[in-house]
CSV table of C-alpha atoms in Angstrom, one decimal:
chain,number,residue,atom,x,y,z
A,1,MET,CA,-5.9,-12.5,9.9
A,2,LYS,CA,-8.1,-13.0,6.8
A,3,MET,CA,-7.2,-15.7,4.3
A,4,GLU,CA,-8.4,-15.6,0.7
A,5,ARG,CA,-7.7,-17.8,-2.3
A,6,ILE,CA,-6.8,-15.5,-5.1
A,7,SER,CA,-5.9,-18.0,-7.8
A,8,GLU,CA,-5.4,-21.7,-8.4
A,9,HIS,CA,-2.0,-21.8,-6.5
A,10,ILE,CA,-2.0,-18.6,-4.4
A,11,TRP,CA,-3.6,-17.6,-1.1
A,12,SER,CA,-3.5,-14.0,0.4
A,13,LEU,CA,-3.2,-13.5,4.1
A,14,LYS,CA,-4.2,-10.0,5.3
A,15,SER,CA,-3.9,-8.2,8.7
A,16,TRP,CA,-4.8,-4.7,9.6
A,17,LEU,CA,-2.1,-2.9,11.6
A,18,LEU,CA,-3.1,0.8,11.0
A,19,PHE,CA,-3.0,-0.2,7.3
A,20,PRO,CA,-3.5,-3.5,5.5
A,21,VAL,CA,-0.5,-5.8,5.3
A,22,HIS,CA,-0.5,-8.8,3.0
A,23,VAL,CA,1.7,-11.9,2.7
A,24,TRP,CA,1.1,-14.8,0.3
A,25,LEU,CA,1.2,-18.6,0.4
A,26,VAL,CA,2.0,-20.3,-2.9
A,27,VAL,CA,1.3,-24.0,-3.3
A,28,ALA,CA,3.4,-26.2,-5.7
A,29,ASP,CA,4.2,-29.9,-6.0
A,30,ASP,CA,6.9,-29.7,-3.3
A,31,GLY,CA,4.8,-27.9,-0.7
A,32,VAL,CA,4.3,-24.3,0.3
A,33,THR,CA,6.3,-21.1,-0.3
A,34,LEU,CA,5.7,-18.0,1.8
A,35,VAL,CA,6.2,-14.7,0.0
A,36,ASP,CA,7.0,-12.0,2.6
A,37,ALA,CA,6.5,-12.4,6.3
A,38,GLY,CA,4.8,-9.3,7.6
A,39,PHE,CA,5.1,-7.9,11.1
A,40,PRO,CA,6.2,-10.1,14.0
A,41,ILE,CA,2.6,-10.2,15.3
A,42,MET,CA,1.5,-12.0,12.2
A,43,ALA,CA,3.7,-15.1,12.8
A,44,GLY,CA,1.0,-17.2,14.6
A,45,GLY,CA,-1.6,-16.6,11.9
A,46,ILE,CA,0.8,-17.5,9.1
A,47,LEU,CA,1.8,-20.7,10.9
A,48,ARG,CA,-1.9,-21.7,11.5
A,49,PHE,CA,-2.8,-21.1,7.8
A,50,ILE,CA,0.1,-23.2,6.6
A,51,ASP,CA,-1.2,-26.0,8.7
A,52,GLN,CA,-4.8,-25.5,7.6
A,53,LEU,CA,-3.8,-25.6,3.9
A,54,ASN,CA,-2.7,-29.2,4.3
A,55,ALA,CA,-0.7,-28.7,1.1
A,56,GLY,CA,2.6,-30.0,2.3
A,57,PRO,CA,5.5,-28.5,4.3
A,58,LEU,CA,6.7,-25.0,4.2
A,59,GLN,CA,9.7,-25.2,1.8
A,60,ARG,CA,11.1,-21.6,1.7
A,61,ILE,CA,10.5,-17.9,2.3
A,62,LEU,CA,10.9,-15.5,-0.5
A,63,LEU,CA,11.3,-11.8,0.3
A,64,THR,CA,10.3,-8.9,-1.9
A,65,HIS,CA,12.7,-6.7,0.2
A,66,GLY,CA,14.0,-6.2,3.7
A,67,HIS,CA,11.8,-3.6,5.4
A,68,GLY,CA,10.5,-4.6,8.9
A,69,ASP,CA,6.9,-5.1,7.8
A,70,HIS,CA,8.1,-7.8,5.3
A,71,VAL,CA,10.6,-9.7,7.4
A,72,GLY,CA,9.1,-9.4,10.9
A,73,SER,CA,7.8,-13.0,11.3
A,74,VAL,CA,10.8,-14.8,9.7
A,75,THR,CA,12.6,-15.7,12.9
A,76,ARG,CA,9.5,-17.1,14.7
A,77,ILE,CA,8.4,-19.0,11.6
A,78,ARG,CA,11.8,-20.6,11.2
A,79,GLU,CA,11.7,-21.8,14.8
A,80,GLN,CA,9.0,-24.3,13.6
A,81,HIS,CA,10.1,-24.5,10.0
A,82,PRO,CA,13.9,-24.0,9.6
A,83,VAL,CA,13.6,-23.3,5.8
A,84,PRO,CA,15.9,-21.2,3.6
A,85,VAL,CA,15.1,-17.5,3.2
A,86,TYR,CA,15.9,-15.7,-0.1
A,87,ALA,CA,16.3,-12.1,-1.2
A,88,HIS,CA,18.0,-10.3,-4.0
A,89,ARG,CA,21.8,-10.0,-3.4
A,90,ILE,CA,21.6,-6.2,-3.8
A,91,GLU,CA,19.2,-6.1,-0.8
A,92,LEU,CA,21.3,-8.2,1.5
A,93,PRO,CA,23.6,-5.5,3.0
A,94,TYR,CA,20.6,-3.3,3.8
A,95,LEU,CA,18.6,-6.3,5.2
A,96,GLU,CA,21.5,-7.4,7.3
A,97,GLY,CA,22.3,-3.9,8.7
A,98,GLU,CA,25.6,-3.3,7.0
A,99,LEU,CA,24.2,-0.3,5.1
A,100,PRO,CA,21.4,2.1,5.9
A,101,TYR,CA,18.6,2.1,3.4
A,102,PRO,CA,18.7,5.2,1.2
A,103,ARG,CA,17.1,8.2,2.9
A,104,ARG,CA,17.5,6.5,6.3
A,105,ARG,CA,19.9,7.9,8.8
A,106,LYS,CA,20.8,4.6,10.4
A,107,ALA,CA,21.3,1.0,9.3
A,108,GLU,CA,18.7,-1.4,10.8
A,109,THR,CA,19.2,-5.2,11.0
A,110,GLY,CA,16.1,-6.9,9.6
A,111,LEU,CA,17.7,-10.4,9.8
A,112,PRO,CA,20.9,-11.8,11.2
A,113,LYS,CA,23.8,-11.9,8.8
A,114,GLY,CA,23.9,-15.0,6.7
A,115,LEU,CA,20.3,-16.1,7.4
A,116,ALA,CA,19.0,-14.9,4.0
A,117,GLN,CA,20.5,-16.2,0.8
A,118,PRO,CA,20.8,-14.7,-2.6
A,119,LEU,CA,18.1,-15.9,-5.0
A,120,VAL,CA,19.2,-19.0,-6.9
A,121,VAL,CA,20.7,-18.7,-10.3
A,122,GLU,CA,19.3,-20.8,-13.2
A,123,PRO,CA,22.5,-21.6,-15.2
A,124,ALA,CA,22.8,-21.7,-18.9
A,125,THR,CA,25.5,-24.3,-18.5
A,126,GLN,CA,26.3,-26.9,-15.9
A,127,SER,CA,27.7,-24.3,-13.4
A,128,ALA,CA,25.8,-21.3,-12.1
A,129,MET,CA,27.0,-18.0,-13.4
A,130,PRO,CA,27.3,-14.8,-11.3
A,131,LEU,CA,24.5,-12.3,-11.5
A,132,THR,CA,25.1,-8.9,-13.1
A,133,GLU,CA,23.2,-5.7,-12.9
A,134,GLU,CA,20.0,-5.5,-15.0
A,135,PRO,CA,17.7,-2.7,-16.0
A,136,ALA,CA,14.6,-2.3,-13.9
A,137,ALA,CA,11.7,-4.7,-14.5
A,138,GLN,CA,13.8,-7.2,-16.4
A,139,PRO,CA,14.3,-10.8,-15.5
A,140,PHE,CA,17.4,-11.5,-13.5
A,141,SER,CA,20.2,-12.7,-15.7
A,142,GLY,CA,23.9,-13.2,-15.6
A,143,GLY,CA,26.8,-14.3,-17.7
A,144,GLN,CA,26.0,-16.5,-20.7
A,145,GLY,CA,22.3,-15.9,-20.3
A,146,ALA,CA,21.9,-17.3,-16.8
A,147,ARG,CA,18.9,-16.0,-14.8
A,148,LEU,CA,17.2,-16.7,-11.5
A,149,ALA,CA,15.4,-20.0,-11.3
A,150,LEU,CA,11.6,-20.4,-11.4
A,151,VAL,CA,10.7,-21.2,-7.8
A,152,ALA,CA,7.2,-22.7,-6.9
A,153,GLY,CA,5.9,-21.4,-10.2
A,154,LEU,CA,7.2,-17.9,-9.5
A,155,ARG,CA,9.6,-15.9,-11.7
A,156,PRO,CA,11.5,-13.2,-9.8
A,157,TYR,CA,12.0,-9.7,-11.4
A,158,LEU,CA,14.2,-7.0,-10.1
A,159,THR,CA,12.0,-3.9,-9.6
A,160,PRO,CA,14.2,-1.4,-7.7
A,161,GLY,CA,13.1,2.0,-6.3
A,162,HIS,CA,11.2,1.3,-3.1
A,163,SER,CA,14.4,-0.4,-2.0
A,164,PRO,CA,17.6,-1.0,-3.9
A,165,GLY,CA,17.0,-4.8,-4.3
A,166,HIS,CA,13.2,-4.9,-4.4
A,167,VAL,CA,11.8,-8.0,-6.2
A,168,ALA,CA,8.4,-8.7,-7.6
A,169,TYR,CA,7.4,-12.4,-8.2
A,170,TYR,CA,5.3,-13.4,-11.2
A,171,HIS,CA,3.3,-16.6,-11.1
A,172,GLU,CA,3.4,-17.5,-14.8
A,173,GLN,CA,0.6,-20.1,-14.8
A,174,ASP,CA,-1.8,-18.0,-12.7
A,175,GLN,CA,-0.7,-14.7,-14.2
A,176,VAL,CA,-0.6,-13.1,-10.8
A,177,LEU,CA,2.2,-10.5,-9.9
A,178,LEU,CA,3.1,-10.4,-6.2
A,179,ALA,CA,4.5,-6.9,-6.2
A,180,GLY,CA,5.3,-6.2,-2.5
A,181,ASP,CA,5.7,-2.4,-2.2
A,182,LEU,CA,6.4,-1.6,-5.9
A,183,PHE,CA,2.9,-0.1,-5.7
A,184,THR,CA,0.1,0.6,-3.3
A,185,SER,CA,-3.5,0.6,-4.3
A,186,LYS,CA,-6.9,1.8,-3.3
A,187,ARG,CA,-10.3,0.4,-4.4
A,188,GLY,CA,-8.6,-1.4,-7.3
A,189,GLN,CA,-6.7,1.6,-8.5
A,190,LEU,CA,-2.9,1.8,-8.8
A,191,ARG,CA,-1.1,4.2,-6.4
A,192,ARG,CA,2.5,5.1,-5.8
A,193,PRO,CA,4.4,3.3,-3.1
A,194,MET,CA,4.5,5.1,0.3
A,195,ALA,CA,6.8,8.0,-0.3
A,196,MET,CA,8.3,8.3,3.2
A,197,PHE,CA,9.6,4.7,3.0
A,198,THR,CA,10.6,4.7,-0.7
A,199,ALA,CA,14.3,5.1,-1.5
A,200,ASP,CA,14.0,6.5,-5.0
A,201,MET,CA,10.5,7.2,-6.2
A,202,ALA,CA,11.6,8.0,-9.8
A,203,GLU,CA,13.3,4.6,-10.0
A,204,ALA,CA,10.2,2.9,-8.5
A,205,VAL,CA,8.0,4.5,-11.2
A,206,ARG,CA,10.4,3.3,-13.9
A,207,SER,CA,10.1,-0.2,-12.5
A,208,SER,CA,6.4,-0.1,-13.0
A,209,ALA,CA,7.1,-0.9,-16.6
A,210,ILE,CA,7.0,-4.5,-15.6
A,211,LEU,CA,3.2,-4.3,-15.9
A,212,ARG,CA,3.5,-3.5,-19.6
A,213,GLU,CA,6.0,-6.3,-20.1
A,214,LEU,CA,4.1,-9.1,-18.3
A,215,GLN,CA,0.5,-8.0,-18.7
A,216,PRO,CA,-0.6,-9.8,-15.5
A,217,LYS,CA,-4.3,-10.5,-14.9
A,218,ARG,CA,-4.0,-9.6,-11.3
A,219,LEU,CA,-1.6,-7.5,-9.2
A,220,GLU,CA,-1.2,-8.0,-5.5
A,221,VAL,CA,0.4,-5.4,-3.2
A,222,CYS,CA,1.4,-5.5,0.4
A,223,HIS,CA,-0.6,-2.4,1.3
A,224,GLY,CA,-3.8,-2.1,-0.6
A,225,THR,CA,-6.4,-4.0,-2.6
A,226,PRO,CA,-6.0,-6.2,-5.6
A,227,VAL,CA,-5.8,-4.6,-9.0
A,228,LEU,CA,-7.2,-6.5,-12.0
A,229,GLN,CA,-5.7,-6.0,-15.5
A,230,PRO,CA,-3.3,-3.4,-14.0
A,231,ALA,CA,-1.4,-2.7,-17.2
A,232,ALA,CA,-4.5,-0.9,-18.4
A,233,GLN,CA,-3.9,1.7,-15.7
A,234,LEU,CA,-0.2,2.2,-16.4
A,235,ASP,CA,-0.4,5.2,-18.6
A,236,ALA,CA,-2.6,7.1,-16.1
A,237,TYR,CA,-0.3,6.0,-13.3
A,238,LEU,CA,2.8,7.3,-15.1
A,239,LYS,CA,1.2,10.7,-15.5
A,240,GLU,CA,0.6,11.2,-11.8
A,241,ARG,CA,2.7,13.9,-10.2
């Protein structure tokens, strides 16, 4: 695995398994957050890099979605670090094997039922409010203005399409968007997510509007290369057939 510091608080870990696979370590005051967990074979490298960072303990694992190349190392990592794992509540029945992902014939269990928790609500009042459905590429929100809490400097955004509950995480201070499989990229150019694994390509393309909303300086994707100032490419991306 190759480790690269991509901003003040974020490191990218990359492996090549027929295609590039990235996960990310985010450092905050309370320690380290892992965003996505790659394939099972990546667990050892992830654990070593957490130790090498010497930035405090692993505190949590945040998932962009539940496909096998994003959750594969979770179980082994939690053997050493029994931390909470979070995904969007919409994603949980697919992640836990209750429902097959759209366009898949069979349900597949990515994680045991109950291991992953819904992302935490930031309440507008003293008690947390239930989440409600939100348009693509909007911050999570619920009753009375509640939304998902900022975690390790990351703000979660619902970006469905590649999977029903796909989430992108925006580091507001570093202005880096960790976009999972919302896009792929090649030589710094935006590309569509992998069609054969994407539940609803039209919805995924609609979710790309998050770039215009957030204007990140850097876009990170699981499969591909970094994209700098990605919003500048959005119009051309939307015109692709």
